[in-house]
PDB file of C-alpha atoms in Angstrom:
ATOM      1  CA  MET A   1       0.000   0.000   0.000  1.00 58.00           C
ATOM      2  CA  PHE A   2       1.314   3.459  -0.941  1.00 63.00           C
ATOM      3  CA  GLN A   3       1.789   5.831   1.993  1.00 66.00           C
ATOM      4  CA  ARG A   4       1.548   9.498   1.197  1.00 70.00           C
ATOM      5  CA  TRP A   5       3.731  11.916   3.192  1.00 69.00           C
ATOM      6  CA  HIS A   6       2.194  15.112   4.404  1.00 72.00           C
ATOM      7  CA  LYS A   7       3.154  18.241   2.510  1.00 78.00           C
ATOM      8  CA  ARG A   8       5.907  20.253   4.198  1.00 77.00           C
ATOM      9  CA  ASP A   9       5.545  23.944   4.873  1.00 77.00           C
ATOM     10  CA  PRO A  10       8.754  25.763   3.862  1.00 72.00           C
ATOM     11  CA  GLU A  11       8.234  28.445   6.512  1.00 71.00           C
ATOM     12  CA  ARG A  12       7.634  26.030   9.369  1.00 74.00           C
ATOM     13  CA  ASP A  13       9.534  22.861   8.443  1.00 78.00           C
ATOM     14  CA  TYR A  14      12.800  24.294   7.050  1.00 83.00           C
ATOM     15  CA  PHE A  15      15.353  26.919   7.941  1.00 84.00           C
ATOM     16  CA  MET A  16      17.885  28.717   5.785  1.00 86.00           C
ATOM     17  CA  VAL A  17      21.633  28.889   6.347  1.00 89.00           C
ATOM     18  CA  SER A  18      23.350  31.660   4.430  1.00 90.00           C
ATOM     19  CA  ASN A  19      26.029  30.502   1.982  1.00 91.00           C
ATOM     20  CA  GLU A  20      28.399  33.092   3.445  1.00 90.00           C
ATOM     21  CA  VAL A  21      28.583  31.128   6.705  1.00 91.00           C
ATOM     22  CA  PHE A  22      30.993  28.811   4.912  1.00 91.00           C
ATOM     23  CA  CYS A  23      33.339  31.736   4.121  1.00 88.00           C
ATOM     24  CA  LEU A  24      33.854  32.714   7.772  1.00 91.00           C
ATOM     25  CA  GLY A  25      36.383  30.054   8.724  1.00 90.00           C
ATOM     26  CA  LEU A  26      34.046  28.231  11.118  1.00 95.00           C
ATOM     27  CA  ASN A  27      34.900  24.715  12.265  1.00 96.00           C
ATOM     28  CA  TYR A  28      32.361  21.900  12.031  1.00 96.00           C
ATOM     29  CA  GLY A  29      31.300  22.292  15.665  1.00 97.00           C
ATOM     30  CA  GLU A  30      30.615  25.992  15.255  1.00 97.00           C
ATOM     31  CA  ILE A  31      28.610  25.325  12.088  1.00 97.00           C
ATOM     32  CA  ALA A  32      26.578  22.600  13.823  1.00 97.00           C
ATOM     33  CA  VAL A  33      25.743  24.785  16.838  1.00 98.00           C
ATOM     34  CA  TYR A  34      24.967  27.782  14.624  1.00 97.00           C
ATOM     35  CA  ALA A  35      22.689  25.694  12.390  1.00 96.00           C
ATOM     36  CA  TYR A  36      20.837  24.356  15.428  1.00 97.00           C
ATOM     37  CA  LEU A  37      20.336  27.881  16.772  1.00 97.00           C
ATOM     38  CA  LEU A  38      18.970  28.931  13.370  1.00 95.00           C
ATOM     39  CA  ARG A  39      16.594  25.985  13.514  1.00 94.00           C
ATOM     40  CA  CYS A  40      15.318  27.061  16.938  1.00 95.00           C
ATOM     41  CA  GLU A  41      15.132  30.805  16.400  1.00 94.00           C
ATOM     42  CA  ASP A  42      11.889  32.736  16.370  1.00 92.00           C
ATOM     43  CA  ARG A  43      11.931  34.141  12.850  1.00 88.00           C
ATOM     44  CA  LYS A  44      10.354  37.414  14.003  1.00 92.00           C
ATOM     45  CA  THR A  45      12.661  38.185  16.955  1.00 95.00           C
ATOM     46  CA  TYR A  46      15.734  36.202  15.781  1.00 94.00           C
ATOM     47  CA  GLN A  47      16.036  34.796  19.296  1.00 96.00           C
ATOM     48  CA  CYS A  48      15.957  31.377  20.942  1.00 96.00           C
ATOM     49  CA  TYR A  49      16.971  29.876  24.282  1.00 95.00           C
ATOM     50  CA  PRO A  50      17.898  26.190  24.065  1.00 96.00           C
ATOM     51  CA  SER A  51      20.125  24.848  26.835  1.00 95.00           C
ATOM     52  CA  TYR A  52      23.642  23.555  26.238  1.00 97.00           C
ATOM     53  CA  ARG A  53      22.262  20.086  26.965  1.00 97.00           C
ATOM     54  CA  THR A  54      19.510  20.420  24.342  1.00 97.00           C
ATOM     55  CA  ILE A  55      21.928  21.702  21.709  1.00 98.00           C
ATOM     56  CA  GLY A  56      24.429  18.967  22.594  1.00 97.00           C
ATOM     57  CA  LYS A  57      21.851  16.193  22.211  1.00 98.00           C
ATOM     58  CA  ALA A  58      20.776  17.569  18.844  1.00 97.00           C
ATOM     59  CA  VAL A  59      24.271  17.920  17.367  1.00 97.00           C
ATOM     60  CA  GLY A  60      26.092  15.098  19.171  1.00 97.00           C
ATOM     61  CA  MET A  61      28.356  17.149  21.460  1.00 98.00           C
ATOM     62  CA  CYS A  62      28.913  17.320  25.174  1.00 97.00           C
ATOM     63  CA  GLU A  63      27.725  20.439  26.989  1.00 96.00           C
ATOM     64  CA  ASN A  64      31.254  21.770  27.458  1.00 97.00           C
ATOM     65  CA  THR A  65      31.979  21.534  23.726  1.00 98.00           C
ATOM     66  CA  VAL A  66      28.699  23.311  22.963  1.00 98.00           C
ATOM     67  CA  ARG A  67      29.709  26.061  25.407  1.00 97.00           C
ATOM     68  CA  LYS A  68      33.107  26.480  23.722  1.00 98.00           C
ATOM     69  CA  ASN A  69      31.532  26.646  20.253  1.00 98.00           C
ATOM     70  CA  THR A  70      28.939  29.132  21.499  1.00 98.00           C
ATOM     71  CA  LEU A  71      31.710  31.371  22.846  1.00 97.00           C
ATOM     72  CA  ARG A  72      33.526  31.199  19.500  1.00 97.00           C
ATOM     73  CA  LEU A  73      30.338  32.087  17.610  1.00 97.00           C
ATOM     74  CA  GLU A  74      29.876  35.048  19.907  1.00 96.00           C
ATOM     75  CA  GLU A  75      33.515  36.157  19.418  1.00 94.00           C
ATOM     76  CA  LYS A  76      33.022  35.975  15.651  1.00 93.00           C
ATOM     77  CA  GLY A  77      29.875  38.098  15.913  1.00 94.00           C
ATOM     78  CA  LEU A  78      27.364  35.541  14.640  1.00 96.00           C
ATOM     79  CA  ILE A  79      25.353  35.508  17.856  1.00 97.00           C
ATOM     80  CA  CYS A  80      24.827  37.547  21.002  1.00 96.00           C
ATOM     81  CA  THR A  81      23.977  35.873  24.288  1.00 96.00           C
ATOM     82  CA  GLU A  82      22.269  37.107  27.422  1.00 95.00           C
ATOM     83  CA  PRO A  83      21.787  35.234  30.690  1.00 94.00           C
ATOM     84  CA  THR A  84      18.209  34.545  31.780  1.00 93.00           C
ATOM     85  CA  MET A  85      16.672  33.832  35.159  1.00 91.00           C
ATOM     86  CA  ILE A  86      13.935  31.368  36.057  1.00 90.00           C
ATOM     87  CA  THR A  87      11.956  30.937  39.243  1.00 90.00           C
ATOM     88  CA  THR A  88      11.540  27.419  40.621  1.00 89.00           C
ATOM     89  CA  LYS A  89       8.250  26.109  42.005  1.00 91.00           C
ATOM     90  CA  ASP A  90       9.378  26.984  45.528  1.00 92.00           C
ATOM     91  CA  GLY A  91      10.102  30.591  44.469  1.00 91.00           C
ATOM     92  CA  CYS A  92      13.899  30.421  44.299  1.00 91.00           C
ATOM     93  CA  PRO A  93      15.562  32.328  41.439  1.00 91.00           C
ATOM     94  CA  ARG A  94      17.935  30.236  39.309  1.00 90.00           C
ATOM     95  CA  ASN A  95      20.043  30.797  36.236  1.00 90.00           C
ATOM     96  CA  GLY A  96      18.158  29.857  33.084  1.00 88.00           C
ATOM     97  CA  SER A  97      19.430  29.026  29.615  1.00 90.00           C
ATOM     98  CA  LEU A  98      21.144  31.690  27.592  1.00 94.00           C
ATOM     99  CA  LEU A  99      19.002  33.831  25.323  1.00 96.00           C
ATOM    100  CA  TYR A 100      20.622  33.688  21.881  1.00 97.00           C
ATOM    101  CA  THR A 101      20.137  36.444  19.329  1.00 97.00           C
ATOM    102  CA  ILE A 102      21.181  35.591  15.777  1.00 96.00           C
ATOM    103  CA  ARG A 103      22.918  38.608  14.231  1.00 95.00           C
ATOM    104  CA  PRO A 104      22.278  39.669  10.609  1.00 93.00           C
ATOM    105  CA  ILE A 105      24.738  37.867   8.341  1.00 91.00           C
ATOM    106  CA  GLN A 106      25.648  41.046   6.413  1.00 91.00           C
ATOM    107  CA  GLU A 107      26.871  42.712   9.636  1.00 92.00           C
ATOM    108  CA  VAL A 108      28.893  39.597  10.464  1.00 92.00           C
ATOM    109  CA  LEU A 109      30.466  39.543   6.990  1.00 91.00           C
ATOM    110  CA  ASN A 110      31.360  43.249   7.121  1.00 92.00           C
ATOM    111  CA  SER A 111      33.031  42.751  10.504  1.00 90.00           C
ATOM    112  CA  TYR A 112      34.858  39.615   9.289  1.00 89.00           C
ATOM    113  CA  TYR A 113      36.208  41.368   6.189  1.00 91.00           C
ATOM    114  CA  GLN A 114      37.235  44.394   8.269  1.00 92.00           C
ATOM    115  CA  ARG A 115      39.208  42.130  10.640  1.00 89.00           C
ATOM    116  CA  GLN A 116      40.874  40.441   7.651  1.00 91.00           C
ATOM    117  CA  LEU A 117      41.839  43.818   6.196  1.00 94.00           C
ATOM    118  CA  VAL A 118      43.381  44.938   9.495  1.00 94.00           C
ATOM    119  CA  GLN A 119      45.333  41.661   9.731  1.00 93.00           C
ATOM    120  CA  ALA A 120      46.589  42.079   6.158  1.00 95.00           C
ATOM    121  CA  GLU A 121      47.679  45.668   6.855  1.00 95.00           C
ATOM    122  CA  GLU A 122      49.484  44.576  10.043  1.00 95.00           C
ATOM    123  CA  ALA A 123      51.246  41.751   8.168  1.00 94.00           C
ATOM    124  CA  ALA A 124      52.325  44.159   5.408  1.00 95.00           C
ATOM    125  CA  ALA A 125      53.653  46.663   7.975  1.00 94.00           C
ATOM    126  CA  LYS A 126      55.568  43.894   9.744  1.00 94.00           C
ATOM    127  CA  ALA A 127      57.058  42.699   6.453  1.00 93.00           C
ATOM    128  CA  ARG A 128      58.157  46.269   5.591  1.00 92.00           C
ATOM    129  CA  ALA A 129      59.761  46.677   9.019  1.00 92.00           C
ATOM    130  CA  GLU A 130      61.610  43.357   8.718  1.00 91.00           C
ATOM    131  CA  LYS A 131      62.848  44.333   5.252  1.00 90.00           C
ATOM    132  CA  GLN A 132      64.079  47.676   6.607  1.00 89.00           C
ATOM    133  CA  LEU A 133      65.848  45.927   9.527  1.00 89.00           C
ATOM    134  CA  ALA A 134      67.473  43.502   7.113  1.00 87.00           C
ATOM    135  CA  LYS A 135      68.809  46.411   5.068  1.00 85.00           C
ATOM    136  CA  LEU A 136      70.194  48.070   8.191  1.00 85.00           C
ATOM    137  CA  GLY A 137      71.743  44.794   9.345  1.00 81.00           C
ATOM    138  CA  ASN A 138      73.725  44.372   6.103  1.00 77.00           C
ATOM    139  CA  ARG A 139      75.323  47.855   6.305  1.00 66.00           C
ATOM    140  CA  LYS A 140      78.528  48.344   8.359  1.00 61.00           C
ATOM    141  CA  PRO A 141      78.268  51.133  10.905  1.00 57.00           C
ATOM    142  CA  THR A 142      80.741  53.939  10.093  1.00 58.00           C
ATOM    143  CA  HIS A 143      81.227  55.186  13.670  1.00 57.00           C
ATOM    144  CA  ILE A 144      82.876  51.882  14.769  1.00 53.00           C
ATOM    145  CA  GLU A 145      85.428  52.048  11.942  1.00 51.00           C
ATOM    146  CA  ASN A 146      86.550  55.555  12.967  1.00 53.00           C
ATOM    147  CA  GLU A 147      86.826  54.904  16.713  1.00 55.00           C
ATOM    148  CA  GLY A 148      90.109  53.000  16.460  1.00 54.00           C
ATOM    149  CA  VAL A 149      91.892  55.855  14.640  1.00 53.00           C
ATOM    150  CA  SER A 150      93.560  58.544  16.791  1.00 51.00           C
ATOM    151  CA  ALA A 151      94.860  61.917  15.610  1.00 47.00           C
TER     152      ALA A 151
END
């Protein structure tokens, strides 16, 4: 008997990952965590709040590895995080999961390219300085030659 699958709603059942994400030098763990956060995000607020444990179960990582990848994503500007608080049944305040905000990819790309430009300029300046030092190192100082001569 033929079983018909229900029709999938592109808005509800899929999420998009920008092609540019693969140009940012992310490792596989960062990509996995980022993709999971995109899957969870509210598409109106660009926010979500899964726990490290939930993310880890979904992408096959331990909580500590998820935490490290989350920190790297935040350093690279792809996400912003904020701590949340929850109140237990007995009224005690506790730390909740982080609130993740997915940043617009164009802002992330602009920042990434700006950092690359600064690094390239620093490398070029260093190379010029080393070249200048090499030139100075090959020349014999004239004041040493004249010190041994007395009048």
